[in-house]
Coordinates of C-alpha atoms and ligand atoms in Angstrom, one line a residue:
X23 CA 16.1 26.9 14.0
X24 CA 13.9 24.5 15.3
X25 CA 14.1 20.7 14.7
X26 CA 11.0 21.2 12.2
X27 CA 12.6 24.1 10.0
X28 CA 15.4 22.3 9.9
X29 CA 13.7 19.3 8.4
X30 CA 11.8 21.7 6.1
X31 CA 15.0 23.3 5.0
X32 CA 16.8 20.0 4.0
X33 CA 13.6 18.7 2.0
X34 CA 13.6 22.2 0.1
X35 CA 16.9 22.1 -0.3
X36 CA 16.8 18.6 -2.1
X37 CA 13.3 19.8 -4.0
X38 CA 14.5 19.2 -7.3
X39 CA 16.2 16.0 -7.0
X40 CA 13.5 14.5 -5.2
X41 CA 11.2 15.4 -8.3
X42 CA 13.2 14.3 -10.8
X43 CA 13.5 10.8 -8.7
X44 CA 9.7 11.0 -8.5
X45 CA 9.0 11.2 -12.1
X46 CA 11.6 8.8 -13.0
X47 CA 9.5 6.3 -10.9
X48 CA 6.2 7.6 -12.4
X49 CA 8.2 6.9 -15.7
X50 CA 9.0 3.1 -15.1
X51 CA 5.5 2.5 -13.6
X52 CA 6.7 -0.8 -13.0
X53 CA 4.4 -3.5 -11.2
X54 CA 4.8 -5.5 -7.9
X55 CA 8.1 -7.2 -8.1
X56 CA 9.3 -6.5 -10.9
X57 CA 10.1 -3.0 -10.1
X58 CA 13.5 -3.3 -10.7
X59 CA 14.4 0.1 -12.3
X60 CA 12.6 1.6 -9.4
X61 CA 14.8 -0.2 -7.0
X62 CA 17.4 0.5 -8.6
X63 CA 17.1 4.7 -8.9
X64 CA 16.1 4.7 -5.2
X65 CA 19.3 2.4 -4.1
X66 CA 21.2 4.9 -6.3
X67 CA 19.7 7.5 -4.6
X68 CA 20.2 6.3 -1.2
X69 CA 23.5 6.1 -1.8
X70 CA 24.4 9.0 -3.1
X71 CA 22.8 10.5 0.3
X72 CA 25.5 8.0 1.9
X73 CA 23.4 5.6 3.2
X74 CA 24.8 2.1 3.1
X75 CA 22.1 -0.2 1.1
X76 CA 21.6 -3.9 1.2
X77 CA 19.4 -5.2 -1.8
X78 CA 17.4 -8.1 -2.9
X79 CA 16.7 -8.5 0.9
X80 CA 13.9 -11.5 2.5
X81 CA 15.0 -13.6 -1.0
X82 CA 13.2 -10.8 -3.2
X83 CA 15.0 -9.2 -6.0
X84 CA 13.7 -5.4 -5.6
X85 CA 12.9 -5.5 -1.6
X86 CA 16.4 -3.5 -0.4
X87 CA 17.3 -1.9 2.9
X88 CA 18.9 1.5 3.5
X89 CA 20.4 2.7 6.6
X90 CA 22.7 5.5 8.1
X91 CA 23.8 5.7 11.6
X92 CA 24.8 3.2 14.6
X93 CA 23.2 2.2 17.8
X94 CA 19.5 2.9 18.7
X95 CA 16.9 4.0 18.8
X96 CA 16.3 2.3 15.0
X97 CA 13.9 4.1 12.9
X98 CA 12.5 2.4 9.6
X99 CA 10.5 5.0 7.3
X100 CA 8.4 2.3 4.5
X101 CA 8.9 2.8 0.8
X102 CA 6.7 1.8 -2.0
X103 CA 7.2 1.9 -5.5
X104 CA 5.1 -0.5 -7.5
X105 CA 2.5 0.8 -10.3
X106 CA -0.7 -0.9 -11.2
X107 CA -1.4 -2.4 -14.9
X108 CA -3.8 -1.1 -17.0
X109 CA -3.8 2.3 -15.8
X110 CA -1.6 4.2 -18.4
X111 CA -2.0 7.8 -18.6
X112 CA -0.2 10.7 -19.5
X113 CA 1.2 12.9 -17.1
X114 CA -0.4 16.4 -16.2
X115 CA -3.3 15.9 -18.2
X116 CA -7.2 16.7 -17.1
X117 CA -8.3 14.2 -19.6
X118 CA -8.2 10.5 -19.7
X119 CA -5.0 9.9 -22.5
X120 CA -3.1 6.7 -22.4
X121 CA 0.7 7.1 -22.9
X122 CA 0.6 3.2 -23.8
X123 CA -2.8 1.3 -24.3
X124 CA -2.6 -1.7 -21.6
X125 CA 0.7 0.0 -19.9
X126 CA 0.8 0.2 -16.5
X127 CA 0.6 3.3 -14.1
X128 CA 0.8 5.1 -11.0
X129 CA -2.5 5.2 -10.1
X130 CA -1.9 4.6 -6.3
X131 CA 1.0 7.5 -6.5
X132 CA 3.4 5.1 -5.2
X133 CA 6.0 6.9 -7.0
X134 CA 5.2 10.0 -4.5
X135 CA 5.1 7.6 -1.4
X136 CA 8.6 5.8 -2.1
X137 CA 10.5 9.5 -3.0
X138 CA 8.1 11.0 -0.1
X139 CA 9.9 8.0 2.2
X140 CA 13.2 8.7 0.6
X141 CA 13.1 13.3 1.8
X142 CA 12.1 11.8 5.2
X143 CA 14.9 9.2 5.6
X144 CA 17.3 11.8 4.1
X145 CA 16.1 14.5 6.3
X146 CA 16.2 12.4 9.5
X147 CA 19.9 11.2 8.7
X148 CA 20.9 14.8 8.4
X149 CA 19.4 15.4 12.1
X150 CA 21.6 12.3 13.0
X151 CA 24.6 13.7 11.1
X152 CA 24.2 17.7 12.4
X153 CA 23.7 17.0 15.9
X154 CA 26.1 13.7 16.4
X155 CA 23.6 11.5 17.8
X156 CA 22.7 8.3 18.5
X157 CA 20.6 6.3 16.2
X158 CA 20.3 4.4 13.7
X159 CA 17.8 5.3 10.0
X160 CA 16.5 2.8 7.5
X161 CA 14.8 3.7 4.4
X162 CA 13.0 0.0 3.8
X163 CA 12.1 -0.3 -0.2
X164 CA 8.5 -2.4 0.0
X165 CA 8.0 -3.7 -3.0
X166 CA 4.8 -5.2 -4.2
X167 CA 2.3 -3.5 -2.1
X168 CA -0.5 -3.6 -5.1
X169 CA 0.0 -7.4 -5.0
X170 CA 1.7 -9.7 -3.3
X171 CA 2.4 -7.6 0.0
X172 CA 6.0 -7.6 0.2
X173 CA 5.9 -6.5 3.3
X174 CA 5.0 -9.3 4.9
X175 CA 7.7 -11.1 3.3
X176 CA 9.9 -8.8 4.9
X177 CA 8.7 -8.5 8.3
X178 CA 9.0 -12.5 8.2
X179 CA 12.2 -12.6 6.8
X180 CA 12.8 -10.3 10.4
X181 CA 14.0 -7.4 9.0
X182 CA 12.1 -5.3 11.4
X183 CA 13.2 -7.3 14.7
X184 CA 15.9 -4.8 15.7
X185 CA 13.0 -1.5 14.7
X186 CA 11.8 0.3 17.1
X187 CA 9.0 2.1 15.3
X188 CA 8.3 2.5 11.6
X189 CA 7.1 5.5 10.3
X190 CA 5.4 5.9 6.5
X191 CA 2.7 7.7 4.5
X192 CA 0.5 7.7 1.6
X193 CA -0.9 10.1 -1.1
X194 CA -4.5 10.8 -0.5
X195 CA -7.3 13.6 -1.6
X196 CA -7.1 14.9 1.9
X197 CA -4.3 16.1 4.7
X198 CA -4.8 13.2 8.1
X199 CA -3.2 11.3 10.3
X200 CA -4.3 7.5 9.9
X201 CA -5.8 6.1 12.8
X202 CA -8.2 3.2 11.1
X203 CA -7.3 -0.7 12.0
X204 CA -7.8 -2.0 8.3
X205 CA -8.7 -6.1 6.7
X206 CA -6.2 -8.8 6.4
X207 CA -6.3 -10.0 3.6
X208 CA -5.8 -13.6 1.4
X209 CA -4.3 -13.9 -1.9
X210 CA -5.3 -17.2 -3.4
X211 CA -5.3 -18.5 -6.9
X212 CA -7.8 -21.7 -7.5
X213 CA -6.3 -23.8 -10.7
X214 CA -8.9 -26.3 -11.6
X215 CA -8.1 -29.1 -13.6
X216 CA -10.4 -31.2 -16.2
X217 CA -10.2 -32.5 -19.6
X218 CA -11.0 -31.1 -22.8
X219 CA -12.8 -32.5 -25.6
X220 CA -15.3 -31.0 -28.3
X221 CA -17.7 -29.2 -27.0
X222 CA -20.3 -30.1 -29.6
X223 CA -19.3 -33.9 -30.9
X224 CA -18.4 -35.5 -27.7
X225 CA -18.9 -32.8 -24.7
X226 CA -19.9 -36.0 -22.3
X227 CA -16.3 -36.8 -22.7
X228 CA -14.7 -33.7 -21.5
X229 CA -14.5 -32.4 -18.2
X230 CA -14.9 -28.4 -17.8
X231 CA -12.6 -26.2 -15.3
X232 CA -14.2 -23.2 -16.3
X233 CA -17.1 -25.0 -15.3
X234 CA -16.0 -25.6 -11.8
X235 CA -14.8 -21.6 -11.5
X236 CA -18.1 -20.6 -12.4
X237 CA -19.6 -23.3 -9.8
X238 CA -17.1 -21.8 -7.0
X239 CA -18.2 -18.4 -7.8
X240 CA -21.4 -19.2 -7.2
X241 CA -20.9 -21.1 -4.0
X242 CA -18.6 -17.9 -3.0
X243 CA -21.7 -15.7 -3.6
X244 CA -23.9 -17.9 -1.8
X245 CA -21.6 -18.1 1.5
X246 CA -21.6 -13.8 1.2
X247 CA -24.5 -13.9 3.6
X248 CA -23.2 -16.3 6.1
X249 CA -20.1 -14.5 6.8
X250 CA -19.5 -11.6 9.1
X251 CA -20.6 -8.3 7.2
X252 CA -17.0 -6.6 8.0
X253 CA -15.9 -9.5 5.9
X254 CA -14.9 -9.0 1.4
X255 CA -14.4 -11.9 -1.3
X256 CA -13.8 -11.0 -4.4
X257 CA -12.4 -13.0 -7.4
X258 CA -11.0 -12.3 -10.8
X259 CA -10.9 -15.0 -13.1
X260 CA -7.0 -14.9 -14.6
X261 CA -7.6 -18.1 -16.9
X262 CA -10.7 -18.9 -18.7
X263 CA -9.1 -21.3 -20.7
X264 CA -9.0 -19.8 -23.9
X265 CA -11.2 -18.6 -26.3
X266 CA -12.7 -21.2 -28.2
X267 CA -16.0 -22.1 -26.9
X268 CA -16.4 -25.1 -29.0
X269 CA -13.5 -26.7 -26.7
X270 CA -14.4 -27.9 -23.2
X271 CA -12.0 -26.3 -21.3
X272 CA -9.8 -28.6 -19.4
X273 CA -7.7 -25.4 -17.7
X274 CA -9.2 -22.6 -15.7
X275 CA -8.1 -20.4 -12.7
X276 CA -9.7 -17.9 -10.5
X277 CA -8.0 -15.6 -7.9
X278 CA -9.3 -15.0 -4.7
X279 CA -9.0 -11.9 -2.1
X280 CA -10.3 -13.2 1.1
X281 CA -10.5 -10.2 3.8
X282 CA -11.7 -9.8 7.6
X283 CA -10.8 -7.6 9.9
X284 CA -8.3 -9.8 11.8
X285 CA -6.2 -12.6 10.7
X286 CA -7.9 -15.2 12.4
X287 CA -10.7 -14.5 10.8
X288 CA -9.7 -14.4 7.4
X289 CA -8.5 -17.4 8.1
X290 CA -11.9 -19.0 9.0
X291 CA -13.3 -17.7 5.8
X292 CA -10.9 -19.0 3.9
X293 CA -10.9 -22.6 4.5
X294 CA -14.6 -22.3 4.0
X295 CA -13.8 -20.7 0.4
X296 CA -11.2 -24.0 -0.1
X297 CA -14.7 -26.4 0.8
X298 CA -16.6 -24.2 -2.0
X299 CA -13.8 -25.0 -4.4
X300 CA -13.4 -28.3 -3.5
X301 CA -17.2 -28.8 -3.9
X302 CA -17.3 -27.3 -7.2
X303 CA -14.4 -29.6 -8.4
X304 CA -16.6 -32.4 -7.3
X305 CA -19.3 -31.5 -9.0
X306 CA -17.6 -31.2 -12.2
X307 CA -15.2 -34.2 -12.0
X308 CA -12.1 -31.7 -12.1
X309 CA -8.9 -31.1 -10.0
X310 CA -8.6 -28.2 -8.0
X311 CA -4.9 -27.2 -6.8
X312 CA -4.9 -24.2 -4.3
X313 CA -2.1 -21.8 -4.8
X314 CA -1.7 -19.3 -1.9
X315 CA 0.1 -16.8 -3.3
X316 CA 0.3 -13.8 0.0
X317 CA -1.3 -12.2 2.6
X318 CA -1.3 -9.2 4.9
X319 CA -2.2 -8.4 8.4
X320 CA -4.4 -5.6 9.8
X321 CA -3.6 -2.6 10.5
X322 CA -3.1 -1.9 14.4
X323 CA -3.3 1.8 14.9
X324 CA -1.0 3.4 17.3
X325 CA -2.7 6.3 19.2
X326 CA 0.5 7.9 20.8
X327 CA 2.4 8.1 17.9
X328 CA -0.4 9.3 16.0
X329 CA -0.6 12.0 18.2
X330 CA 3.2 12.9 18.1
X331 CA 2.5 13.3 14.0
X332 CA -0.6 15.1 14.5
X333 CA 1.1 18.0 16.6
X334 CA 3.9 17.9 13.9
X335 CA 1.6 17.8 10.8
X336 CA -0.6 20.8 12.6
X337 CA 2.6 22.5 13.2
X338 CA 3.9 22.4 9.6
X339 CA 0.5 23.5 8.3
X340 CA -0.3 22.0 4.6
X341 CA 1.2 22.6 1.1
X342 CA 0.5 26.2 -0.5
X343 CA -0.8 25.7 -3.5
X344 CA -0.8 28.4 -6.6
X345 CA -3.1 29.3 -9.6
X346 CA -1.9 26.8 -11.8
X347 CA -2.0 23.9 -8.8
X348 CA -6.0 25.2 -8.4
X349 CA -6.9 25.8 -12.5
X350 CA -5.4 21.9 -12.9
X351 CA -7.9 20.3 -9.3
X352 CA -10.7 21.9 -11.1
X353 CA -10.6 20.6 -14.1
X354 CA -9.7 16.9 -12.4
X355 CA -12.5 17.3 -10.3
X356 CA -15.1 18.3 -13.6
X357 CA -14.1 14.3 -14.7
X358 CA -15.0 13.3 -11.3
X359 CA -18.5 12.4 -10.5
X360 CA -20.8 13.6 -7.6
X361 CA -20.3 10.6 -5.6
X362 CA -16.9 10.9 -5.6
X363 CA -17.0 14.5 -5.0
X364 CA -19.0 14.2 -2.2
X365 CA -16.7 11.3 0.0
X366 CA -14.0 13.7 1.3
X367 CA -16.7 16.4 1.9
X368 CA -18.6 13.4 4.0
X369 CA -15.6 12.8 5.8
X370 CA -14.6 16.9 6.7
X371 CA -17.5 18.9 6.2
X372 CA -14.5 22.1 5.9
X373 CA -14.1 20.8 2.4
X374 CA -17.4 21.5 0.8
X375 CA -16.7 23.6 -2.2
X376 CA -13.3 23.3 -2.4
X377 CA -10.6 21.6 -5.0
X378 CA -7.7 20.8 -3.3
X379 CA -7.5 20.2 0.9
X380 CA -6.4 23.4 2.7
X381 CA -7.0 21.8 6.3
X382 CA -5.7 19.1 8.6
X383 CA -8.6 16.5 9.0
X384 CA -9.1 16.5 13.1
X385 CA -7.8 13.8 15.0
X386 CA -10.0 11.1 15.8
X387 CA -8.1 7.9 17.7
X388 CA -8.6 4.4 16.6
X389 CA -11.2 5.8 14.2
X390 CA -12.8 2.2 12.5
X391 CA -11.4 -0.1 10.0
X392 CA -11.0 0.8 6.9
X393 CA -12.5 -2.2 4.1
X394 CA -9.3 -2.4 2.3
X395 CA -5.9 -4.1 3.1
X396 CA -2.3 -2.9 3.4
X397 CA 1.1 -4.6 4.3
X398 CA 2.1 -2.1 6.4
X399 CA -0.5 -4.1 8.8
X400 CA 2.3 -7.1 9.0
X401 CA 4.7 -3.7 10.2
X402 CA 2.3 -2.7 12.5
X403 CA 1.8 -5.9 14.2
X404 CA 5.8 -6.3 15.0
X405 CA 6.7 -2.1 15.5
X406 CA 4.6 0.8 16.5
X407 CA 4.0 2.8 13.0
X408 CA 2.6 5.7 12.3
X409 CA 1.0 6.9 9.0
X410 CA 0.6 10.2 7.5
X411 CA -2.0 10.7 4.7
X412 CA -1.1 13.7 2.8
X413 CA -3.3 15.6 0.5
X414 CA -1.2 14.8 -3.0
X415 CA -4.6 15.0 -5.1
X416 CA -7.6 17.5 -6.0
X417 CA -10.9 16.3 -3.4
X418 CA -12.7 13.5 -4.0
X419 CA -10.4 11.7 -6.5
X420 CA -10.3 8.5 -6.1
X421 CA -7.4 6.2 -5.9
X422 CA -6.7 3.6 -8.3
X423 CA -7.7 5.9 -11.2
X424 CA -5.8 7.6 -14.6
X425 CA -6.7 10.7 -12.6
X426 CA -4.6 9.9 -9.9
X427 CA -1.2 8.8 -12.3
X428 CA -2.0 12.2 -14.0
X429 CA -1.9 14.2 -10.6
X430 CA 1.1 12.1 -9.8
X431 CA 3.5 13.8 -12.0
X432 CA 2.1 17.3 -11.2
X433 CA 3.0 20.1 -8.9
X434 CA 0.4 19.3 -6.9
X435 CA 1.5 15.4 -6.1
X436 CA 5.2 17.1 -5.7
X437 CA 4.0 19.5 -3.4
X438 CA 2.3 16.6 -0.9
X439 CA 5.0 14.4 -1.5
X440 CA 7.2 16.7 0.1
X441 CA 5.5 17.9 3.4
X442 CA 5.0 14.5 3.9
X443 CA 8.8 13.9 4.0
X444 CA 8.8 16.9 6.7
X445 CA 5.9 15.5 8.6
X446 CA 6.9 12.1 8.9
X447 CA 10.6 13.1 9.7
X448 CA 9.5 15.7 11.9
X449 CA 7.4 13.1 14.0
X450 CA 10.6 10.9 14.1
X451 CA 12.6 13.0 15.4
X452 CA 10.1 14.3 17.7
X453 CA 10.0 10.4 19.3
X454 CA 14.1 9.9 18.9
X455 CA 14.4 12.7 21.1
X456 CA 11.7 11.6 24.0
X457 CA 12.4 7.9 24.9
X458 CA 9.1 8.1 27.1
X459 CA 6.8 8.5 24.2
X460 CA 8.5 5.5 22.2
X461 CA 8.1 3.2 25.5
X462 CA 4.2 4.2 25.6
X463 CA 4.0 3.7 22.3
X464 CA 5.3 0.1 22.3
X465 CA 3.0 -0.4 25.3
X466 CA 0.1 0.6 24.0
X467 CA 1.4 -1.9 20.7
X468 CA 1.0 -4.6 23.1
X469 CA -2.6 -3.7 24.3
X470 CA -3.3 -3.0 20.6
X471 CA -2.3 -7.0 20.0
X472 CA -5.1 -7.8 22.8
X473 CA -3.1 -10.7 24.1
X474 CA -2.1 -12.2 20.2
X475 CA 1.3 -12.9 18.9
X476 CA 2.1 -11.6 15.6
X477 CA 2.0 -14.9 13.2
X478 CA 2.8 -14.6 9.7
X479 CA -0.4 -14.9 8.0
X480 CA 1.9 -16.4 4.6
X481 CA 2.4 -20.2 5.2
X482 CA 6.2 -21.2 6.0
X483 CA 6.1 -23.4 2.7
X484 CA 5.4 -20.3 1.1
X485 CA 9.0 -19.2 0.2
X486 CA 8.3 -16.6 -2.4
X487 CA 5.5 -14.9 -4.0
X488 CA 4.4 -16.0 -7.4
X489 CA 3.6 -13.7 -9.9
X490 CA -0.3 -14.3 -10.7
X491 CA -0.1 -14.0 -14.4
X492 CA -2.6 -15.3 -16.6
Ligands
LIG26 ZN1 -1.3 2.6 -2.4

């Protein structure tokens, strides 16, 4: 039996306890950082699989750290967990059906990622364990990847120092190996600050801070064209200062996702966004407090181990799907619409026609940035990591949708959860066994970094993250 099979047999062997822990965690559907019955089933779990687990690691309650094994080379697979609010749905179902109006769910199938993580960890430990080698495994439970990017908090706190490359995945509409840089990205709340009064009897009297968010949104929209074009803003305002219009509203707060392709220029944008809202508090005679709450770095691909998964991923093939799997992607894919249906086709042309991916997207190396933002960027800049997008989802849905938290608890997201457990332990074990590949690959890590340091793109004073709640 080769190292693959192996892996494959393990995962199959565990099939219906890995389910049952991914429902569970489709179950809670528990947001970033407060995911704590999600952290707790997968510590459980971990344990159980006799992994020794440290939790409420970099001073957050549900970040926690696995590991099995001694000595190197030390292998960290990434675990998310966190659910996204709003997005209640029941399970299994091909039409839009909240299980809680307003509830939260997993419309990112996170709960797929973190058990996906949790087959690979276990599988990897049991090459360890069968073959008495060298080495050490970590399962590392991310919380708040939705928000927050726990991640970075981690990688700051130096968690990954003693790594020596990171391997994860997430659920997607189509079978690939990542190979996109991605945007850093800003999380920062503006609190403005006036002073109320009655809007109709004495308005000259009050000061409006919902005034001043409207007057930095406008200034943000304004300073769209004079930013580079790889470069997003975009705002939500979390506190209109209640609902009475015939009260100048002396509270108000906006939050703010600044993104560019590297740090440095986020950065740049950012402080330009500060002037906007400083300018607006002028203009309106308010306060304006600015409350960083995160940020993540970019992504830096890493071609060789990319590679290493992309002979393993080809060599595994993709998840067989039956009747039932294909009958449930059609009728997904009727709620979809024909833009949607037409981005995975855009990207493989193999997949015209089709409801659920049956092929392996080719290869393509350092293939562009992607315009969204993940904290496994903060990883990527410290280890060489590798990521494996597995097809957990009929073609063309899009993420971030009830369709995806119904597909979530489904054969179909059990099936990609699982070969992506195979293909990311597969690829580790491919690299713990050739030392060669993991030295190129923290070479090329270095080129990748084109001569910058990794700095923490969260500000020192910056101890936590704080929950942006209304
Ligand atoms: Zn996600």
């Amino acid at each position: 039996m080769n190292y693959r099979e192996a892996v494959s047999k393990v995962i199959e062997e565990k099939r219906e306890k890995l389910i049952a822990v991914s429902d569970e965690l489709w179950g809670y559907a528990e947001t970033g950082f407060v995911e704590f019955q999600s952290a707790e089933l997968l510590c459980r779990a971990l344990e159980e699989e006799g992994f020794e687990v440290e939790k409420g690691v970099a001073d957050i309650e549900t970040a926690f750290v696995g590991s099995y094994g001694s000595g190197g080379p030390v292998i960290a697979v990434l675990g998310e967990f966190d659910a996204l609010s709003g997005l209640s749905q029941a399970g299994g179902e091909t039409s839009y059906n909240p299980l809680q109006p307003g509830g939260s769910g997993h419309g990112c199938g996170h709960n797929l990622l973190g058990t996906g993580a949790l087959a690979a960890a276990i599988a990897i430990r049991d090459h360890l364990k069968e073959n008495n080698l060298e080495g050490t495994v970590r399962y590392y439970g991310c919380p708040g990847e939705e928000i927050g990017s726990g991640k970075t908090f981690m990688v700051r706190a130096g968690l990954f120092d003693d790594v020596d490359f990171a391997v994860c995945w997430h659920p997607w509409s189509r079978h690939a190996v990542w190979s996109m840089a991605s945007l850093a990205c800003y999380e920062v709340s503006f609190r403005f600050k006036g002073k109320s009064a009655h809007a109709a009897d004495s308005p000259h009297l009050g000061r409006s801070a919902l005034d001043a968010v409207e007057l930095m949104n406008v200034g943000v929209n304004y300073l769209r064209e004079h930013v580079i074009p790889e470069a997003r803003m975009h705002y939500a305002v979390t506190n209109t200062g209640g609902v009475s219009p015939n009260v100048v509203q002396d509270r108000a707060d906006v939050l703010y996702f600044v993104r560019a392709p590297r740090v440095a220029q986020a950065e740049e944008i950012y402080q330009r966004v500060c002037d906007v809202a400083r300018g607006a508090a002028l203009m309106t005679g308010t306060k304006v407090e600015i409350d960083f709450a995160s940020a993540a770095s970019d992504i830096l691909p890493n071609n060789t181990l990319e590679s290493v998964m992309y002979d393993n991923f080809t060599a595994l093939g993709v998840p067989e799907y039956d009747e039932q799997d294909y009958n449930f992607a059609k009728a997904i894919r009727a709620t979809l619409d024909e833009a949607d249906k037409r981005k995975d086709v855009l990207a493989n042309k193999e997949l015209a026609g089709k409801d659920l991916a049956d092929v392996i997207d080719p290869f393509i190396p350092s293939n562009g940035v992607m315009p969204g933002t993940s904290d496994v960027g903060d990883v990527s800049w410290v280890v060489p990591t590798v990521q494996a997008l597995v097809g957990c989802e009929p073609i063309g849905t899009p993420l971030h949708t009830w369709q995806i938290v119904s597909t979530g608890k489904t054969s179909v997201g059990h099936k990609g959860m699982l070969h992506a457990g195979k293909v990311m332990a597969a690829t580790a074990i491919e690299v713990l066994h050739n030392p060669e590949l993991l030295e190129k690959a923290k070479a090329e890590l270095i080129e990748q970094r084109n001569g910058e340091e990794y700095i923490c793109p969260i500000p020192p004073e910056i101890k936590k993250y704080k929950l942006q709640t209304v």
